[in-house]
Short mmCIF file of C-alpha atoms in Angstrom, two decimals:
data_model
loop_
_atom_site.label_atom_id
_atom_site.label_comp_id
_atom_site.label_asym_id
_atom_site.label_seq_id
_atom_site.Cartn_x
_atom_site.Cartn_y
_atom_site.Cartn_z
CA UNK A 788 4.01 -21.03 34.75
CA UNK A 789 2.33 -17.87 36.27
CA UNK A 790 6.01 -16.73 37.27
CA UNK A 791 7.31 -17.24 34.02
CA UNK A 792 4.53 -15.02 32.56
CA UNK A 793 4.85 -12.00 35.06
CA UNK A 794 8.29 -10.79 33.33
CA UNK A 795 6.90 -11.38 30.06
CA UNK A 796 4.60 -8.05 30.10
CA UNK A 797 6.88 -5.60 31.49
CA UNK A 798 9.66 -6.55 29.57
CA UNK A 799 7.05 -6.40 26.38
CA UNK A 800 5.73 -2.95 26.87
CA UNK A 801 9.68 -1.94 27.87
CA UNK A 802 10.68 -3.28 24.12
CA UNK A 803 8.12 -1.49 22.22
CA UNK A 804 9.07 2.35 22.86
CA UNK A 805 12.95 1.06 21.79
CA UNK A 806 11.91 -0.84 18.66
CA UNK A 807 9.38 2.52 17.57
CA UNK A 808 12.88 4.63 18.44
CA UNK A 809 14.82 2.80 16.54
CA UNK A 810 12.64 2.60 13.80
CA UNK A 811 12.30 6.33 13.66
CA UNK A 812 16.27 7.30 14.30
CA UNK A 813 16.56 4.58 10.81
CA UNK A 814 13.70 6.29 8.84
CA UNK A 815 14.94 9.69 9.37
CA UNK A 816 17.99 9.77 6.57
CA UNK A 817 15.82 7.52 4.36
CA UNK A 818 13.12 10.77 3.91
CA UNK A 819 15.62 12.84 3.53
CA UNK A 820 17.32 10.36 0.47
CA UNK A 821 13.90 10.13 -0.75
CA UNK A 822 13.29 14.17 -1.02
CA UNK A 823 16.41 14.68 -2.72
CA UNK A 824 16.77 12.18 -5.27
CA UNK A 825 13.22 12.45 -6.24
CA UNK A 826 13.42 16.47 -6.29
CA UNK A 827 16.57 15.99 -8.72
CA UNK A 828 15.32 13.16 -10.84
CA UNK A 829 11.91 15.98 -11.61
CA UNK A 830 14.32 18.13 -12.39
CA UNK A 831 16.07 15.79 -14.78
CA UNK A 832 12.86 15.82 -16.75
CA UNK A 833 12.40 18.01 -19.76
CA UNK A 834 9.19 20.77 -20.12
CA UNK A 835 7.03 22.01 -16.96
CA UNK A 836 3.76 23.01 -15.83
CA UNK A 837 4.13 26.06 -17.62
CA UNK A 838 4.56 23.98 -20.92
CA UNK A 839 1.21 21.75 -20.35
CA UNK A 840 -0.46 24.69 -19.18
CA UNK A 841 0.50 26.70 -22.29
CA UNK A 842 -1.10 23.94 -24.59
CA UNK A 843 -3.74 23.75 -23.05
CA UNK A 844 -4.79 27.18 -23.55
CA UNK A 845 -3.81 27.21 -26.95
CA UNK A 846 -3.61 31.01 -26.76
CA UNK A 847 -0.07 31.02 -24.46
CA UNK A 848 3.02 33.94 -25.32
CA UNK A 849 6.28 33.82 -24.22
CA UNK A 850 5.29 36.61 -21.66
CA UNK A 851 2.66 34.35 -20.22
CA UNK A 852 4.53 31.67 -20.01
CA UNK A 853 7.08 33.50 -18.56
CA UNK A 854 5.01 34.92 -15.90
CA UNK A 855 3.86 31.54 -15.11
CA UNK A 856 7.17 30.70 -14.57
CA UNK A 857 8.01 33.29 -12.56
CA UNK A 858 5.42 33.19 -10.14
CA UNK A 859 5.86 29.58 -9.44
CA UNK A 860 9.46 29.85 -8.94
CA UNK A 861 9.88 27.57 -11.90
CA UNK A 862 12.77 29.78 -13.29
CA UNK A 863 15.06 29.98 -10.29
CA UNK A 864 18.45 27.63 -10.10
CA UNK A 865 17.55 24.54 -9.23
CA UNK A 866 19.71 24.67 -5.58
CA UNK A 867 17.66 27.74 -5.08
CA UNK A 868 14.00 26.07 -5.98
CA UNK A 869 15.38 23.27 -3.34
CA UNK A 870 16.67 25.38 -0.99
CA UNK A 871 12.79 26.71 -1.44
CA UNK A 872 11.18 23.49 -1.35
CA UNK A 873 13.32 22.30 1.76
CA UNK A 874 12.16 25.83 3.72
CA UNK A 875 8.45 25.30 2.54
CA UNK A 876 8.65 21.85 3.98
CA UNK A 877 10.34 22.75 7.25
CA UNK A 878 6.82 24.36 7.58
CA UNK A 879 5.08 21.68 6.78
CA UNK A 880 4.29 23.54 3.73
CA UNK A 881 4.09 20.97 0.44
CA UNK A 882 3.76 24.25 -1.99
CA UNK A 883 1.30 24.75 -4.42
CA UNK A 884 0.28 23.41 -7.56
CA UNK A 885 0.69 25.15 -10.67
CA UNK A 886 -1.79 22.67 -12.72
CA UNK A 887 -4.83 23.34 -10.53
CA UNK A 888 -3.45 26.67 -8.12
CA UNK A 889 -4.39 25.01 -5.30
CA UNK A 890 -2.25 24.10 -2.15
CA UNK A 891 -0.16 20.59 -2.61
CA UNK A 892 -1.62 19.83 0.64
CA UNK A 893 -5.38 20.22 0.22
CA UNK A 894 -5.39 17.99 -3.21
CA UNK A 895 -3.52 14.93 -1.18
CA UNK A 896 -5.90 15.42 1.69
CA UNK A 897 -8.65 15.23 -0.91
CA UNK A 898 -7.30 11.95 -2.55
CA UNK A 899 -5.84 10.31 0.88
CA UNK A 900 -9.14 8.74 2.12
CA UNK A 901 -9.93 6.60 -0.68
CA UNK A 902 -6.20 5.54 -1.76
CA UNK A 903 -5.85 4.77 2.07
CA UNK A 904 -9.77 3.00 1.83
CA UNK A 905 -8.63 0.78 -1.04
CA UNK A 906 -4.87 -0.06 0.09
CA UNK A 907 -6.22 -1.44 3.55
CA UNK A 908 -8.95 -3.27 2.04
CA UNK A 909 -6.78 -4.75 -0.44
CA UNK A 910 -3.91 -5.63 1.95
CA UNK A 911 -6.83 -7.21 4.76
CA UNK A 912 -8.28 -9.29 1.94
CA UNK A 913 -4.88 -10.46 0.38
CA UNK A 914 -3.62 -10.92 4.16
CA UNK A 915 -7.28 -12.87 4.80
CA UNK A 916 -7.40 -15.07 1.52
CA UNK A 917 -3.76 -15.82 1.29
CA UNK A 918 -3.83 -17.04 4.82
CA UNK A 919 -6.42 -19.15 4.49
CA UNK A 920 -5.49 -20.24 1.18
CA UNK A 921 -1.88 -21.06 2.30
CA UNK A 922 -3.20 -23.24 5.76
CA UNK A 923 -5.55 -25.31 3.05
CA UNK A 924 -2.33 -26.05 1.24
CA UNK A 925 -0.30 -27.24 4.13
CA UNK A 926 -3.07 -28.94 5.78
CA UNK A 927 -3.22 -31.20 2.45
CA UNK A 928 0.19 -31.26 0.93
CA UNK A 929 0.50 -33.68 -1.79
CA UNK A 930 -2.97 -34.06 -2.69
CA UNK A 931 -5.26 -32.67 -4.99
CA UNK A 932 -6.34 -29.56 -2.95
CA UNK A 933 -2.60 -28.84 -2.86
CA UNK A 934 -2.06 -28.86 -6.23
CA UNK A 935 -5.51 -27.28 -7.51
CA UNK A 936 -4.63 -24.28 -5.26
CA UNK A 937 -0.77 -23.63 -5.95
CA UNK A 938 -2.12 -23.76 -9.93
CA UNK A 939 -4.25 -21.13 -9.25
CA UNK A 940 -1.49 -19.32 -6.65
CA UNK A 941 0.42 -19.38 -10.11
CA UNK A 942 -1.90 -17.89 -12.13
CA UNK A 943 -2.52 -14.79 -9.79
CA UNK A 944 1.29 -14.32 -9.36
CA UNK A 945 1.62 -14.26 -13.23
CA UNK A 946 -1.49 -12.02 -14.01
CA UNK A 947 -0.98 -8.62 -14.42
CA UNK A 948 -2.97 -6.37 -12.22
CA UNK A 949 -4.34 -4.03 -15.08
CA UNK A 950 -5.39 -7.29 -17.12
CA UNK A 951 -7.42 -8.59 -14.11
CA UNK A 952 -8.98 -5.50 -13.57
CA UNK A 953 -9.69 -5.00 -17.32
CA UNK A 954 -11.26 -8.22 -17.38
CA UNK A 955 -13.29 -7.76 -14.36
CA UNK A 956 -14.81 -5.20 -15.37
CA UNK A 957 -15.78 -7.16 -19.03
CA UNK A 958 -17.35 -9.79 -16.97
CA UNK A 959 -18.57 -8.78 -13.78
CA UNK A 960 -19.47 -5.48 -14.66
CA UNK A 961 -20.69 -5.32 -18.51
CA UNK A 962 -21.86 -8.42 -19.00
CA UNK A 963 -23.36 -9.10 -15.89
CA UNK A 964 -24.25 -6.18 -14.65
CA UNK A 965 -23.56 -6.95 -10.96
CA UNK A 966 -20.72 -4.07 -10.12
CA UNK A 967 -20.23 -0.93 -11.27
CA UNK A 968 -16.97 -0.34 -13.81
CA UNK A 969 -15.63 2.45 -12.19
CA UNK A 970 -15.67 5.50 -9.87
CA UNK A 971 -15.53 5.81 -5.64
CA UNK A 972 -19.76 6.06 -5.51
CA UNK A 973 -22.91 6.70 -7.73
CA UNK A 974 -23.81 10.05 -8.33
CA UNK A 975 -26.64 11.27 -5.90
CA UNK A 976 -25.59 8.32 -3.26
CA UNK A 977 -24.68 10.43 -0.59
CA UNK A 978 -27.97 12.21 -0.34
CA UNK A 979 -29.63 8.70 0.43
CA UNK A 980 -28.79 8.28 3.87
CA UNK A 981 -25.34 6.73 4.95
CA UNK A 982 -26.40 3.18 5.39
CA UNK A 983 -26.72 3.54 1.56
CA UNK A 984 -24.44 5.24 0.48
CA UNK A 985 -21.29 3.02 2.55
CA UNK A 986 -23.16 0.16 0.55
CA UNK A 987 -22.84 2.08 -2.66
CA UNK A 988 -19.17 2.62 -1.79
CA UNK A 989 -18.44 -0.89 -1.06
CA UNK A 990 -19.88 -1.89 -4.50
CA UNK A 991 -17.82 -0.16 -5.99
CA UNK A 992 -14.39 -1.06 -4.22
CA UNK A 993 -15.00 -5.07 -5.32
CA UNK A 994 -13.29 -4.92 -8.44
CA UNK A 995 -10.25 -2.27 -7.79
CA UNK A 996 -9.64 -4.77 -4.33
CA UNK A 997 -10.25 -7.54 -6.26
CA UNK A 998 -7.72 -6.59 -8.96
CA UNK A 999 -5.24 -4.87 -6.59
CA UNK A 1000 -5.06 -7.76 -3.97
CA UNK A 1001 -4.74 -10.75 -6.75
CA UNK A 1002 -1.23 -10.91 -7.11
CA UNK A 1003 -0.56 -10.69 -3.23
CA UNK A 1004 -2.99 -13.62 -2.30
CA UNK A 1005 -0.66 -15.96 -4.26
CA UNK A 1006 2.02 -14.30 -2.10
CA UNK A 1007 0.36 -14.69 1.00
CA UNK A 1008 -0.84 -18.22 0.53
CA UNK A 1009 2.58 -19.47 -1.21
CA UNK A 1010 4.37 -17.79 1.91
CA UNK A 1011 1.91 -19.62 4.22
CA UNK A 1012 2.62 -22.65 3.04
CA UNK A 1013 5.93 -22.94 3.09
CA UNK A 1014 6.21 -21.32 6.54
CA UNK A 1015 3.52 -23.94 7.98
CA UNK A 1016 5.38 -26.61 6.75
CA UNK A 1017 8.75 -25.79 7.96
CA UNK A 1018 6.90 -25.19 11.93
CA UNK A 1019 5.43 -28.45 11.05
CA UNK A 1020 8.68 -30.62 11.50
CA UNK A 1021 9.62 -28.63 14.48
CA UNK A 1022 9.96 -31.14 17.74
CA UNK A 1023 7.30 -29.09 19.72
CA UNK A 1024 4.28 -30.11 16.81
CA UNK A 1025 5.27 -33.65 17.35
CA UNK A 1026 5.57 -33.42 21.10
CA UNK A 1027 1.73 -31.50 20.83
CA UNK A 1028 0.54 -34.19 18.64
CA UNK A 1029 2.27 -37.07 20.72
CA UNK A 1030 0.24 -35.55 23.62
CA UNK A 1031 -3.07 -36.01 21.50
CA UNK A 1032 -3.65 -32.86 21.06
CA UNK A 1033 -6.42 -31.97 17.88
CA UNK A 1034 -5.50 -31.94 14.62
CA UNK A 1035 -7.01 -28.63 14.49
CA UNK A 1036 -5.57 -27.28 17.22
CA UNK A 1037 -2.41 -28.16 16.17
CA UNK A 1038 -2.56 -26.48 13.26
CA UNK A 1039 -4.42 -22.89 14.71
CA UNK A 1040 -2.62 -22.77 17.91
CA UNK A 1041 1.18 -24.38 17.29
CA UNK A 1042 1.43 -24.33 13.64
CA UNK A 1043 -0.17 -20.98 12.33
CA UNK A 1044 0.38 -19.07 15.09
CA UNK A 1045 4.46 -19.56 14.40
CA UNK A 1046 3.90 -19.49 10.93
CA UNK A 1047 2.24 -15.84 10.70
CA UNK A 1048 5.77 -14.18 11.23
CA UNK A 1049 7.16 -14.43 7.98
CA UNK A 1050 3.38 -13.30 6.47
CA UNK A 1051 3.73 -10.19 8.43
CA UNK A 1052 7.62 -9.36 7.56
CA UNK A 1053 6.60 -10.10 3.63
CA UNK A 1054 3.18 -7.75 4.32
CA UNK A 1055 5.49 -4.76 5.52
CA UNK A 1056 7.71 -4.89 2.65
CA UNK A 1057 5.48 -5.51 -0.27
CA UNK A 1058 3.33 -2.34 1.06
CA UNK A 1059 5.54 0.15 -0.83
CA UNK A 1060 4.70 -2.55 -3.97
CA UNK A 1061 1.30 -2.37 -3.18
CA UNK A 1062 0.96 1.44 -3.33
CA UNK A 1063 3.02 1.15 -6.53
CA UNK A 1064 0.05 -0.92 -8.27
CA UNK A 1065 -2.73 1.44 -6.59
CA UNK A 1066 -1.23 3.68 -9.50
CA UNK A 1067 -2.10 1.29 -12.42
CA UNK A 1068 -5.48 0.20 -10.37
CA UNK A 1069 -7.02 3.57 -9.97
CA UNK A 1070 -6.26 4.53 -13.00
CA UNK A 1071 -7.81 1.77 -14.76
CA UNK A 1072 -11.34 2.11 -12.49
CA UNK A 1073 -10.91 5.99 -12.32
CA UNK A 1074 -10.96 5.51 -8.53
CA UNK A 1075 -9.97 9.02 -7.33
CA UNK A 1076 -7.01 8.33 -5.25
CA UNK A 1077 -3.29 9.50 -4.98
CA UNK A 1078 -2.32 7.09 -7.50
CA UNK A 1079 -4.40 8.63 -10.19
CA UNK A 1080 -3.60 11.49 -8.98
CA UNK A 1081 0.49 11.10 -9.56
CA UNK A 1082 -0.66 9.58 -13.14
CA UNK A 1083 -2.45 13.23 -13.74
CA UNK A 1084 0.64 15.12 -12.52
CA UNK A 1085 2.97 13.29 -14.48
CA UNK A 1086 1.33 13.80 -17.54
CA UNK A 1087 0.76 17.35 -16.63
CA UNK A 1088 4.47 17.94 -15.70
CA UNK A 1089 2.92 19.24 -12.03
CA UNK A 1090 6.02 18.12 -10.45
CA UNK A 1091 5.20 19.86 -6.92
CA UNK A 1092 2.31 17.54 -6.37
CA UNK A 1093 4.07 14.55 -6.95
CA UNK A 1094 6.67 15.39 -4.73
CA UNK A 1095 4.49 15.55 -2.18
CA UNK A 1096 3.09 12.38 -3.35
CA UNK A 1097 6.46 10.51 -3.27
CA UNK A 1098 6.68 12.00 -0.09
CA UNK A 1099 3.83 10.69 1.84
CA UNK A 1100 4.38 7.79 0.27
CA UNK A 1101 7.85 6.89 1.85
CA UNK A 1102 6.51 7.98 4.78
CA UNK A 1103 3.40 5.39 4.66
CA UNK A 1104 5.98 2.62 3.97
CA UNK A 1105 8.16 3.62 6.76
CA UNK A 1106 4.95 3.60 8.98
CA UNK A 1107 3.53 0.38 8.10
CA UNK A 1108 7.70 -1.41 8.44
CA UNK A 1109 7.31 0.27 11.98
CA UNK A 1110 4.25 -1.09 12.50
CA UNK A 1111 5.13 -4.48 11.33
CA UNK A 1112 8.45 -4.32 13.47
CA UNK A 1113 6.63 -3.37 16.45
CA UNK A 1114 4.39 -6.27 15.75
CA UNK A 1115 6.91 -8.52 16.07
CA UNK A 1116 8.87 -7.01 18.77
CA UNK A 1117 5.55 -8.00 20.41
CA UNK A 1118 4.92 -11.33 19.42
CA UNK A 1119 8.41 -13.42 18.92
CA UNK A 1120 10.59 -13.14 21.96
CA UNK A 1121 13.90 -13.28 19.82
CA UNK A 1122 13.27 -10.33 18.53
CA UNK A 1123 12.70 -8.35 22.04
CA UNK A 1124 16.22 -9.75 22.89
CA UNK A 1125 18.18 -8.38 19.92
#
């Protein structure tokens, strides 16, 4: 057994620095595709900053506008504003933003924390409940607990995220009075020590996790299921059973274990989804994150900052597929011998 094992390790570690390679050498021309297609489809789109910025004053000339224009590079050919964009970003320079004149970079660094704060607390407690959810399922197929818990799989999968949030907020947060509706903390909640004020915070992430992770529990626990249940008829259960092993250890140790792979493939790929709904989420609880942020840039034409946005975005995908291959690379042997 022991020399079996010794192998295993090197050969591990050796597979991980090829898998993050690869992973890289693949995600290279999809950044690229992403930077051009989204700079040309913001192009596509009628008005600009200089428009929204001009109603908004309500005292705007053509010479103002103009100017505006002008100093934000706004009236160049567009193969010269990308052939600008492409040399600002070979600096790591995202440009500035003609909505707020401040540097692309400094309002996503702003906004980063709490999208990030949200997305992983989401994912973890979709991952966590749909797990759990899923093994309940499979442990009692046929039966009532089966049946009662697909139902309400269903009903997850075909709420909308906005409505569940909306209602939330009716019920946990009006009525009741146990949450706050809205916002990343209470105002003055820093300035009571941290203890309270990470307590503050983490009253008022229920509701945008709670509405952001509903539709991926069903997911999750659907995706568990059917995974468990396919290891289940697989001669090594029996043989682990036939040996009189524990129910419960059968199902943790042989059953789960094999299961998770799947789980983890689906996790990776429904992350670019996920940051998708962090959009409609943040808007709805005015959670200050990149996705409200993109809503305010679309509707104020600032299409600098949500290139960046798009941006770090396919980048954040590409990380978390990486991390999710590299996972696996780890874990199933198949894998480390492709």
């Amino acid at each position: 057994m022991s020399a079996d094992a010794t192998p295993t390790c090197p050969s591990r570690l050796l597979a991980l620095p090829r898998a993050a390679l690869r992973g890289v050498l693949h995600a290279l021309p999809t950044v690229a595709g992403v930077i051009l297609l989204s700079f040309f489809l913001m192009q596509a789109v009628p008005g600009d900053a200089a428009d929204v910025i001009a109603a908004e004053s309500g005292s705007a000339t053509a010479e103002s506008m103009a100017a505006v224009r002008t100093h934000f590079g706004l009236d160049l050919p567009v193969l010269r504003q990308l052939g600008n964009y492409l040399g600002h970003l070979a600096r790591l320079d995202l440009g500035v933003s003609p909505r707020y004149n401040t540097p692309v970079a400094d309002l996503i660094g702003s906004r980063l924390g709490n999208t990030a704060l949200l997305m992983t607390t989401a994912l973890g407690t979709a991952l966590l409940a749909g797990i759990v959810l899923g093994t309940l399922m499979a442990s009692h197929v046929g039966r009532w607990p089966d049946r009662l818990l697909s139902l309400a799989a269903l009903l997850l999968y075909s709420t909308p995220g906005f409505w569940l949030g909306l209602m939330a907020i009716i019920v946990l947060s009006v009525q009741l009075g146990w949450l706050p509706p809205g916002g990343v903390s209470t105002i003055g909640a820093a300035d009571t020590g941290a203890w309270a004020h990470a307590l503050d915070v983490a009253r008022h992430l229920v509701l945008p996790t709670l509405a952001l992770a509903g539709f991926y529990v069903a997911i999750f626990a659907r995706l568990t299921r059917a995974a468990m249940l396919e290891v289940s008829r697989q001669d090594f259960v029996r043989t682990a059973r036939a040996k009189g092993v524990a129910p419960l250890a059968v199902t943790l140790r042989h059953i789960l274990r094999n299961a998770l792979m799947p789980v983890l493939t689906v996790a990776g790929l429904n992350f670019g989804t996920l940051l998708g709904g962090a959009v409609v989420v943040e808007t709805v609880f005015s959670w200050p994150g990149l996705g409200r942020l993109a809503y305010e840039s679309v509707s104020a034409r600032d299409y600098v900052v949500l290139m960046g946005i798009l941006i770090l975005s396919s980048l954040l995908v590409i990380v978390a597929n990486l991390l999710v291959d590299l996972a696996q690379t780890a874990l199933d042997p198949r894998v480390r011998a492709r």
